[in-house]
PDB file of C-alpha atoms and ligand atoms in Angstrom:
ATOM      1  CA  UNK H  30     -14.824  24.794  -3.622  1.00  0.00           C
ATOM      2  CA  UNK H  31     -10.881  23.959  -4.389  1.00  0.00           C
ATOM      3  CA  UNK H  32      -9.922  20.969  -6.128  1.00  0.00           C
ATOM      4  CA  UNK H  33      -9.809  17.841  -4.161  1.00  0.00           C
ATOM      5  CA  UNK H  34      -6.284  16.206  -4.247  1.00  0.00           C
ATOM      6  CA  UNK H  35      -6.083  12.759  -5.522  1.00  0.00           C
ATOM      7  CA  UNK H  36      -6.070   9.237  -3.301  1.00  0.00           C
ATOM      8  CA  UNK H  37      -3.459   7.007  -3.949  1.00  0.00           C
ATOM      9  CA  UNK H  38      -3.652   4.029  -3.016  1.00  0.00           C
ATOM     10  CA  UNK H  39      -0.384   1.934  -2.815  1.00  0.00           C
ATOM     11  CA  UNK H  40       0.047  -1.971  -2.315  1.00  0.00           C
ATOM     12  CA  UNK H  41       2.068  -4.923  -2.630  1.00  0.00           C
ATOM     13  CA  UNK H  42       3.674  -7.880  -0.733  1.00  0.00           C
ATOM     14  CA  UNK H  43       5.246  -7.432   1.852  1.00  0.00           C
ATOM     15  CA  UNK H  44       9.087  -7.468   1.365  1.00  0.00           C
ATOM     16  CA  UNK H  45       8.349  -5.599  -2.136  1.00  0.00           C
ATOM     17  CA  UNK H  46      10.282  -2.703  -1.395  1.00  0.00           C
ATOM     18  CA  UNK H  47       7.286  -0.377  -0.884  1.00  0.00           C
ATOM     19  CA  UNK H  48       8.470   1.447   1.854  1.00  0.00           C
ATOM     20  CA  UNK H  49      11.769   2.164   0.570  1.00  0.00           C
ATOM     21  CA  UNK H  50       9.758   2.871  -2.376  1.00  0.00           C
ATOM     22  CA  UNK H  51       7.515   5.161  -0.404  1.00  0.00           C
ATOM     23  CA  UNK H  52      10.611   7.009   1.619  1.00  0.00           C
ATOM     24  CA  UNK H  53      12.243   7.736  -2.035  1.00  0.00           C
ATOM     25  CA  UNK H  54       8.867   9.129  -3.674  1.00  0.00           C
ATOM     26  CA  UNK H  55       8.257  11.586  -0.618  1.00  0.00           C
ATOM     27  CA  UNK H  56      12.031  12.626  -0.793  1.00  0.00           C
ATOM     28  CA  UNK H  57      11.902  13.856  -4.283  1.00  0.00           C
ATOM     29  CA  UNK H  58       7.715  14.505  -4.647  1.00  0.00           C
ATOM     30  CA  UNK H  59       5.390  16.665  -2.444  1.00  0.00           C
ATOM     31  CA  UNK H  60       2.787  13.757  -1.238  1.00  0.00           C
ATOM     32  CA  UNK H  61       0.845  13.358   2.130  1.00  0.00           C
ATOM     33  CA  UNK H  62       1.501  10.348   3.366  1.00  0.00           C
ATOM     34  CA  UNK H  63      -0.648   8.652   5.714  1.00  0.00           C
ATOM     35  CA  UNK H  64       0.482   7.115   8.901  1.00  0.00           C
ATOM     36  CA  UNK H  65      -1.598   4.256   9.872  1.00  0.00           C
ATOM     37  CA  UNK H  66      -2.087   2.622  13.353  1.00  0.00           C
ATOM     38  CA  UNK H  67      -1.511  -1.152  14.126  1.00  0.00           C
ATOM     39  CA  UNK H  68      -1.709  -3.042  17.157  1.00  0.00           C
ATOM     40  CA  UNK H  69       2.183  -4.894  15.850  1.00  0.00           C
ATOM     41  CA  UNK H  70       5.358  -4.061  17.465  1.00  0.00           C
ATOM     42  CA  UNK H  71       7.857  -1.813  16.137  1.00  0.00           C
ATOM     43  CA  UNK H  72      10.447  -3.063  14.228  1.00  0.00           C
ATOM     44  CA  UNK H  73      13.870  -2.047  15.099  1.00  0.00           C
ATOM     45  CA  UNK H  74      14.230   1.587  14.294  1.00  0.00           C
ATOM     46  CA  UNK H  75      11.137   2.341  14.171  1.00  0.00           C
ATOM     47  CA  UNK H  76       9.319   5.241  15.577  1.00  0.00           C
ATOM     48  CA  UNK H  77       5.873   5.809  17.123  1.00  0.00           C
ATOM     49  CA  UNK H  78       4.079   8.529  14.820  1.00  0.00           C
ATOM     50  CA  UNK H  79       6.698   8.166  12.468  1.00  0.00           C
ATOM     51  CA  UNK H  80       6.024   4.721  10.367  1.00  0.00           C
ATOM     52  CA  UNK H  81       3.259   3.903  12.493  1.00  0.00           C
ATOM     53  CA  UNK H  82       1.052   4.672  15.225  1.00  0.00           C
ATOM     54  CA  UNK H  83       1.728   1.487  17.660  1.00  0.00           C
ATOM     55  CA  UNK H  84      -0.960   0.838  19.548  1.00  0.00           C
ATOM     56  CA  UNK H  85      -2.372  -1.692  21.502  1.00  0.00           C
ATOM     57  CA  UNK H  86      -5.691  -3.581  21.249  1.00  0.00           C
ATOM     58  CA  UNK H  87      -7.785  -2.078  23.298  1.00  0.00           C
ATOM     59  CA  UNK H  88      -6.800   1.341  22.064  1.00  0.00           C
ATOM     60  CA  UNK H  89      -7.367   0.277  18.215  1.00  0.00           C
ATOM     61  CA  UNK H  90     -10.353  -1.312  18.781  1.00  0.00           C
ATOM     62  CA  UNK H  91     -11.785   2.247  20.721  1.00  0.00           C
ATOM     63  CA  UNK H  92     -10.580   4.184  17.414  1.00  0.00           C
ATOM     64  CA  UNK H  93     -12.958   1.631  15.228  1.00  0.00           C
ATOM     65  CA  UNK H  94     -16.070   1.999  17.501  1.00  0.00           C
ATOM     66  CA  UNK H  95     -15.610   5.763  17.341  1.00  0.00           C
ATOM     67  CA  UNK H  96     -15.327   5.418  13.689  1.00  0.00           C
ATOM     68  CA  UNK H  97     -11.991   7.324  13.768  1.00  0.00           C
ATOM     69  CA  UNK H  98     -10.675   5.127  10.681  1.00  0.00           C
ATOM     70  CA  UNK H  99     -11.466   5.281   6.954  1.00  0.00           C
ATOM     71  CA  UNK H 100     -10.441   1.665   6.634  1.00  0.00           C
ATOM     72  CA  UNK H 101      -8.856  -1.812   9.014  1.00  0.00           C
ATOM     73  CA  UNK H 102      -7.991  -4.375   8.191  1.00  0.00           C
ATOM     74  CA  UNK H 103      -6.239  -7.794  10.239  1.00  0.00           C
ATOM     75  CA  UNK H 104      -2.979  -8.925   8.340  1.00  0.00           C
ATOM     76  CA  UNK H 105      -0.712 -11.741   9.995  1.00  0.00           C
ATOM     77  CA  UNK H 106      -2.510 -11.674  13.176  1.00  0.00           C
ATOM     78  CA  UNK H 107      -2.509  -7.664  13.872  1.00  0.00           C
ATOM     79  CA  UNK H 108      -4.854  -4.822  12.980  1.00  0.00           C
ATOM     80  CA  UNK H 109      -4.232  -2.209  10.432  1.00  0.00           C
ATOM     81  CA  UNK H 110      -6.065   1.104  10.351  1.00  0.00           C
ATOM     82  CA  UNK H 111      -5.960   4.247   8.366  1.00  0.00           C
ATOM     83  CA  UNK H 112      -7.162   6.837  10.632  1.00  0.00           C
ATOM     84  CA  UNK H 113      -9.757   9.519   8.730  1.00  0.00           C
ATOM     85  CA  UNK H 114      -8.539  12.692  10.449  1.00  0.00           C
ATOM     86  CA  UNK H 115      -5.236  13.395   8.424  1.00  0.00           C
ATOM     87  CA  UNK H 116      -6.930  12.392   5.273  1.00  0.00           C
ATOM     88  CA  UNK H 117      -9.893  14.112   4.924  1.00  0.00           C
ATOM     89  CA  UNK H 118      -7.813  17.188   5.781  1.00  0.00           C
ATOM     90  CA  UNK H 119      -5.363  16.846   3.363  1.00  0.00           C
ATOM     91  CA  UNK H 120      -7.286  15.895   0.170  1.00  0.00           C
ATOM     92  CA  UNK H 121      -9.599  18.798   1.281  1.00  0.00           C
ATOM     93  CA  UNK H 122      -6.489  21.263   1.120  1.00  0.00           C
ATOM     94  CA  UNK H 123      -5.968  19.683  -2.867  1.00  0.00           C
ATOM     95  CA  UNK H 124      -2.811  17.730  -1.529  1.00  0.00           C
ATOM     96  CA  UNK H 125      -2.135  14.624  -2.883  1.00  0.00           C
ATOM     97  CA  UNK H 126      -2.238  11.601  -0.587  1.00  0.00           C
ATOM     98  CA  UNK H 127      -0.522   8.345  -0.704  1.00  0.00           C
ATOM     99  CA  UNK H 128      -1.818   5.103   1.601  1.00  0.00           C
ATOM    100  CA  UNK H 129       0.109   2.251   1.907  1.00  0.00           C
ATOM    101  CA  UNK H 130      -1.993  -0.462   2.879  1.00  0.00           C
ATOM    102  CA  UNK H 131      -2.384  -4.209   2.063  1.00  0.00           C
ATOM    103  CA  UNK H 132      -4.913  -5.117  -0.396  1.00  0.00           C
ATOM    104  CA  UNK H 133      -8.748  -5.559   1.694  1.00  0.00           C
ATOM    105  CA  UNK H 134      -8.222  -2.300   3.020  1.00  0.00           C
ATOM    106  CA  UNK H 135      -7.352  -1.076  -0.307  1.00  0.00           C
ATOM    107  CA  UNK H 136     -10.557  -2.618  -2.161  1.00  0.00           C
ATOM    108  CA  UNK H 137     -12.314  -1.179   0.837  1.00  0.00           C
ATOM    109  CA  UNK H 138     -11.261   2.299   0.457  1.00  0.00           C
ATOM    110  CA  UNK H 139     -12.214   2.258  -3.607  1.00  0.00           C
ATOM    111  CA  UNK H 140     -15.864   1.373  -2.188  1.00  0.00           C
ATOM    112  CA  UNK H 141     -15.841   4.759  -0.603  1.00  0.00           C
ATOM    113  CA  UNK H 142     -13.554   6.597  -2.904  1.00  0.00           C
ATOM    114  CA  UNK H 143     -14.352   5.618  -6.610  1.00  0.00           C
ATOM    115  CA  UNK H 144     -11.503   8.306  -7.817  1.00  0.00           C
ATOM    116  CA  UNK H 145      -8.764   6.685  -5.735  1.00  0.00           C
ATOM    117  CA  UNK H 146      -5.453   5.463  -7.913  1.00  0.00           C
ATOM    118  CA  UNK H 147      -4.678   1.836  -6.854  1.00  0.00           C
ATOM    119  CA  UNK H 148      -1.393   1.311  -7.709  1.00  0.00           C
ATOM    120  CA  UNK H 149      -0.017  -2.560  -6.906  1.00  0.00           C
ATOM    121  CA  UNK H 150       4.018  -2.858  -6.376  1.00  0.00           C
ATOM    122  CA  UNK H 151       5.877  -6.056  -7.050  1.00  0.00           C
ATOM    123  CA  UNK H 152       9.113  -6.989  -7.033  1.00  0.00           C
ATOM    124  CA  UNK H 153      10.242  -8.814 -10.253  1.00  0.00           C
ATOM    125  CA  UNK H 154      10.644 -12.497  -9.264  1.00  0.00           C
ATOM    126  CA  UNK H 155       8.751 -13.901  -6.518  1.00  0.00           C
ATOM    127  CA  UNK H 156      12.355 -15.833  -5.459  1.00  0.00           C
ATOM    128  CA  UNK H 157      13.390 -12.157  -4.841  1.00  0.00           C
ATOM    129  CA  UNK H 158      10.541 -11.547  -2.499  1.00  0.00           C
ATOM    130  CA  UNK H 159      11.403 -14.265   0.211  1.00  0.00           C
ATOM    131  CA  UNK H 160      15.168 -13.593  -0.359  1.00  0.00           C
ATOM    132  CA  UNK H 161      14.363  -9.750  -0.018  1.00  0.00           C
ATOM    133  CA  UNK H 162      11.848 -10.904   3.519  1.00  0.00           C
ATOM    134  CA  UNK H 163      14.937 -13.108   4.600  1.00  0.00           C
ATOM    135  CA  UNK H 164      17.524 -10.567   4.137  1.00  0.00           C
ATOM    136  CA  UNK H 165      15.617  -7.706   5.848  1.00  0.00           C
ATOM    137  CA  UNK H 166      16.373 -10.480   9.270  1.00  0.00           C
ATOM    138  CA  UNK H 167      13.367  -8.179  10.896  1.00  0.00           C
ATOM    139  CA  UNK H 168      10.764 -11.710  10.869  1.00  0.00           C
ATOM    140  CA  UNK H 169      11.563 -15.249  12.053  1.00  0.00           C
ATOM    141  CA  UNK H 170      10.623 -17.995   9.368  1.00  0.00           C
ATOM    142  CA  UNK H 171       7.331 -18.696  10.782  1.00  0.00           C
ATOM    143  CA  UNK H 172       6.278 -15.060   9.819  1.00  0.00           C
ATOM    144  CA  UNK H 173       7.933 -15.065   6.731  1.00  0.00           C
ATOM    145  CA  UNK H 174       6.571 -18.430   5.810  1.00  0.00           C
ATOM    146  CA  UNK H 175       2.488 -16.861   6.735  1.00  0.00           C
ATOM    147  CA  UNK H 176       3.403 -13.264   5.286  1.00  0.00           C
ATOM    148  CA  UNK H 177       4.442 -15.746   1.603  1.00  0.00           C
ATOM    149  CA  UNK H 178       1.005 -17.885   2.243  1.00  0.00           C
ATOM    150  CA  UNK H 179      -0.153 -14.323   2.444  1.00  0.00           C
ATOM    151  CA  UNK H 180       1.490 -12.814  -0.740  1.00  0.00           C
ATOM    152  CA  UNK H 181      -0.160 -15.983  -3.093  1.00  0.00           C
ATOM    153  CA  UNK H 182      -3.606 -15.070  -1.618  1.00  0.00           C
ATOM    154  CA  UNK H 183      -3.384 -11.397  -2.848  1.00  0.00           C
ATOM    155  CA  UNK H 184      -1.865 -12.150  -5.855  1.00  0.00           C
ATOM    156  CA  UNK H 185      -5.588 -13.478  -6.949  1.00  0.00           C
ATOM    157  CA  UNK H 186      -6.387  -9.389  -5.957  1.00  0.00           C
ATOM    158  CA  UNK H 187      -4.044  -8.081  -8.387  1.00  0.00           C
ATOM    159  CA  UNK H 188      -6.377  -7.576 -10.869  1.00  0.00           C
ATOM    160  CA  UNK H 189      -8.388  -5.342  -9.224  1.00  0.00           C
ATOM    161  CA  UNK H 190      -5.520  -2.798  -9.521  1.00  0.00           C
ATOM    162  CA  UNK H 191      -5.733   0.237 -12.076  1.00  0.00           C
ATOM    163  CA  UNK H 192      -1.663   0.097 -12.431  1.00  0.00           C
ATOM    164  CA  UNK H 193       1.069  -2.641 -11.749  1.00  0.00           C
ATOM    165  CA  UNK H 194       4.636  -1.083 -11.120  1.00  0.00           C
ATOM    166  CA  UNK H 195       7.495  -3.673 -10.907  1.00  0.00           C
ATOM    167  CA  UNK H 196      10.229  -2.823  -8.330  1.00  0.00           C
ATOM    168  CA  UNK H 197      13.150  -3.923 -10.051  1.00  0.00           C
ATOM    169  CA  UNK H 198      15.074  -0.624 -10.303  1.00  0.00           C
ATOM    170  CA  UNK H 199      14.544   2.106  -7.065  1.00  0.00           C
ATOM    171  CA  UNK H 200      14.686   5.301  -8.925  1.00  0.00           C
ATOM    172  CA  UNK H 201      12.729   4.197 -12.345  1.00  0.00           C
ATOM    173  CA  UNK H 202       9.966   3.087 -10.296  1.00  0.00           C
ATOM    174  CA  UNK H 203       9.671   6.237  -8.205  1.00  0.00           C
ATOM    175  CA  UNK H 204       9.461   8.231 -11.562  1.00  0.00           C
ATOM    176  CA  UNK H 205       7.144   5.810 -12.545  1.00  0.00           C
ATOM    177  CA  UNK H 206       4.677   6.111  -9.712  1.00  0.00           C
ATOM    178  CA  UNK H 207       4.792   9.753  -9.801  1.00  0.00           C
ATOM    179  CA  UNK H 208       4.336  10.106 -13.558  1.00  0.00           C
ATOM    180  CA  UNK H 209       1.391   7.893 -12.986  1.00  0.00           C
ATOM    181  CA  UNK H 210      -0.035   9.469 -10.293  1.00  0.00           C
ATOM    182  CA  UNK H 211      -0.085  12.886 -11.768  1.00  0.00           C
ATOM    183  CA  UNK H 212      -1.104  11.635 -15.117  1.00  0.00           C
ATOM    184  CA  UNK H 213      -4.263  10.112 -13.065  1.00  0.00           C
ATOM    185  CA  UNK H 214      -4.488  13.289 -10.877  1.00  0.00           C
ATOM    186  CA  UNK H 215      -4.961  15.420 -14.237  1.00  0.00           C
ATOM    187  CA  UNK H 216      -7.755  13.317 -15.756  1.00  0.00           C
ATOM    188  CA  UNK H 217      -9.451  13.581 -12.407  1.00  0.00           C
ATOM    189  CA  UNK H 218      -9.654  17.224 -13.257  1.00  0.00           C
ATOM    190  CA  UNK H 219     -10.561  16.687 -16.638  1.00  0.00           C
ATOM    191  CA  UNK H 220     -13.409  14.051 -15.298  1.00  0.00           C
ATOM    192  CA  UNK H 221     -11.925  11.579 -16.985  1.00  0.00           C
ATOM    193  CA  UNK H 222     -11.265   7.967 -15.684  1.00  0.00           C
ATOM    194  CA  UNK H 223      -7.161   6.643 -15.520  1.00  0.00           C
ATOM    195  CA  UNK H 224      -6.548   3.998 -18.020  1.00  0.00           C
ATOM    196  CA  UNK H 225      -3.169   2.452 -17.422  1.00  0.00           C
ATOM    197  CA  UNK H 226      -2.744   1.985 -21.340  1.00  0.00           C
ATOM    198  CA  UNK H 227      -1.031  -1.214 -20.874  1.00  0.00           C
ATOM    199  CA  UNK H 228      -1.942  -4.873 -20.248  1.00  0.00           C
ATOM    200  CA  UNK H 229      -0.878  -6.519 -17.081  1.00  0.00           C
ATOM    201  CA  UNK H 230      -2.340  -9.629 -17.494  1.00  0.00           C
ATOM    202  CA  UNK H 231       0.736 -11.954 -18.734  1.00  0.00           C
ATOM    203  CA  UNK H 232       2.383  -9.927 -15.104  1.00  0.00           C
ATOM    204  CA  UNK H 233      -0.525 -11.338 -13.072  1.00  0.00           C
ATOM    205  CA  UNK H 234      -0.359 -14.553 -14.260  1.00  0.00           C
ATOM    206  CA  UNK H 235       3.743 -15.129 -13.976  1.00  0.00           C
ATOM    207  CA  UNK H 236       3.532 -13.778 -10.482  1.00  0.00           C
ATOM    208  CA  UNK H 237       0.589 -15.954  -9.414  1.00  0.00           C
ATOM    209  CA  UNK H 238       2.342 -19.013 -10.752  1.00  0.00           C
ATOM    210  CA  UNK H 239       5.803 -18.553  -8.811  1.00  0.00           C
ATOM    211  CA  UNK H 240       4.387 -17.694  -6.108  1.00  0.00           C
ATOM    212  CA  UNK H 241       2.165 -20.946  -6.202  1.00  0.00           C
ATOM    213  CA  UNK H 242       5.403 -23.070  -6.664  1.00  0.00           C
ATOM    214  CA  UNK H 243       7.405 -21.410  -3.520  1.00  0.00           C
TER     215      UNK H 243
HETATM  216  P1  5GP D 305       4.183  -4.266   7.952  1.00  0.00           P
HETATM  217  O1  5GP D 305       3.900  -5.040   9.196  1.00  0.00           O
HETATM  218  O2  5GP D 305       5.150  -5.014   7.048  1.00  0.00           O
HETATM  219  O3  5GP D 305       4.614  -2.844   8.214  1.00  0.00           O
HETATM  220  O4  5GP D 305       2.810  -4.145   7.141  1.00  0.00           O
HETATM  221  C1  5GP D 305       2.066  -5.282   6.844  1.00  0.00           C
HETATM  222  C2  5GP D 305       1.014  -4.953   5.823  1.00  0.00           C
HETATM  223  O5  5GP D 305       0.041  -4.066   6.383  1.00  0.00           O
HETATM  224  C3  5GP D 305       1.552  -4.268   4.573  1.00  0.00           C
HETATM  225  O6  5GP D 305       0.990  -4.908   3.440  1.00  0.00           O
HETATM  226  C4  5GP D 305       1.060  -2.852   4.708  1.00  0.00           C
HETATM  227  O7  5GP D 305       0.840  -2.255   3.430  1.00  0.00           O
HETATM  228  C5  5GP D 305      -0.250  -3.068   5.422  1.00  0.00           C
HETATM  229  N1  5GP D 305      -0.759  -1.867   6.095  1.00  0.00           N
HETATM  230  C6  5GP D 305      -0.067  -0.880   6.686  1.00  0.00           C
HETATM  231  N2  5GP D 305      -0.889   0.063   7.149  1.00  0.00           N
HETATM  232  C7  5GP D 305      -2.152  -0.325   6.840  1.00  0.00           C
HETATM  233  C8  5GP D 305      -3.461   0.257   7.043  1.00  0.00           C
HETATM  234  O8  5GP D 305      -3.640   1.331   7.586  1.00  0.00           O
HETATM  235  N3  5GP D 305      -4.509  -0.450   6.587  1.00  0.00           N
HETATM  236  C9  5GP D 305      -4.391  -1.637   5.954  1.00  0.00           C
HETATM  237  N4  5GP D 305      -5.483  -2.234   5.526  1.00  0.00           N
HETATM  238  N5  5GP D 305      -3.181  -2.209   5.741  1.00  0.00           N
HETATM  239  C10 5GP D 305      -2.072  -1.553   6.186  1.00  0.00           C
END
């Protein structure tokens, strides 16, 4: 048998810059990328197939009683869903796959694959999350006000992460992910499990603590 390619895992709040993160790492890095399903509207710009598969309720709901996803999860009142197909096939062919997914989905896919990388993005101030949600103009304040109530309830996950990258500067952070990535991909090889060989704890706790006072 080939080598298996490695699972990454990323997450972070939303309005973290992950998926400009995300665009930048694919430009410059060979990574599969998984496209997930949701039952939420596009966004402006947006493409079906191409960020997402849009779907409605009924159809997402047939895709989890077939068992057609490796993970779902509900965030802000919508489903979430990485569908198994393009996964399985890709990590079989020793490609390297990246999800992006929000954090139960992520603790849900380390159940069923121990060797996945979960790699947690945040920006560095949590004033520069809502201004970065506010700026993007793509939620009203309601949303934005439940998707912050959201981001202080997974910042108690954060420590279930093996890695914590901080989005301050675009292109440091995409070297940073890759460099971590492969580094973990290698000791997969070597059978060896990823230590991060740095302490994110005083990080944790400063981002818990603004986040708590917005
Ligand atoms: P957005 O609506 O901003 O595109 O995404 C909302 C949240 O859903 C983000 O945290 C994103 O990472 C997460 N998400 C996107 N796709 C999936 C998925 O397939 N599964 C899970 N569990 N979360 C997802």
């Amino acid at each position: 048998m080939g080598k298996q390619g490695i699972l990454t895992v990323v997450s972070g709040f939303s309005g973290a810059g992950k998926g400009t993160l995300m665009k930048a790492l694919l430009e410059k890095y060979e990574y599969g990328l998984s496209i997930s399903a949701t039952t939420r509207a596009p966004r402006e710009g947006e493409q079906n197939g191409r960020e997402y598969f849009f779907l409605t309720k009924e159809q997402f709901e047939d895709m989890i009683s077939k068992n057609e996803l490796i993970e779902y999860a509900q965030y802000v009142g919508n489903y979430y869903g990485t569908p198994k197909k393009y996964v399985q096939q890709q990590l079989d062919a020793g490609k390297n796959v990246i999800l992006e997914i929000e954090i139960q989905g992520a603790l849900n896919v380390k159940k069923m694959f121990p060797d996945a990388l979960l790699i947690f993005v945040t920006p560095p101030s949590a004033a520069e999350l809502k201004s970065r949600l506010v700026g993007r103009g793509t939620e009203d304040m309601e949303t934005i006000n439940k998707r912050m109530k959201r981001a202080a309830e997974e910042s108690q996950f954060m420590n279930s992460y093996d890695y914590i990258a901080v989005n301050d500067k675009l292109d440091e952070c995409v070297e940073e992910l890759n460099d971590t990535i492969q580094r973990a991909a290698s000791l997969l090889v070597e059978g060896k499990k990823f230590d991060a060989e740095k302490d994110f704890s005083e990080l944790i706790e400063k981002t818990q603590k603004e986040l708590e006072l917005l």
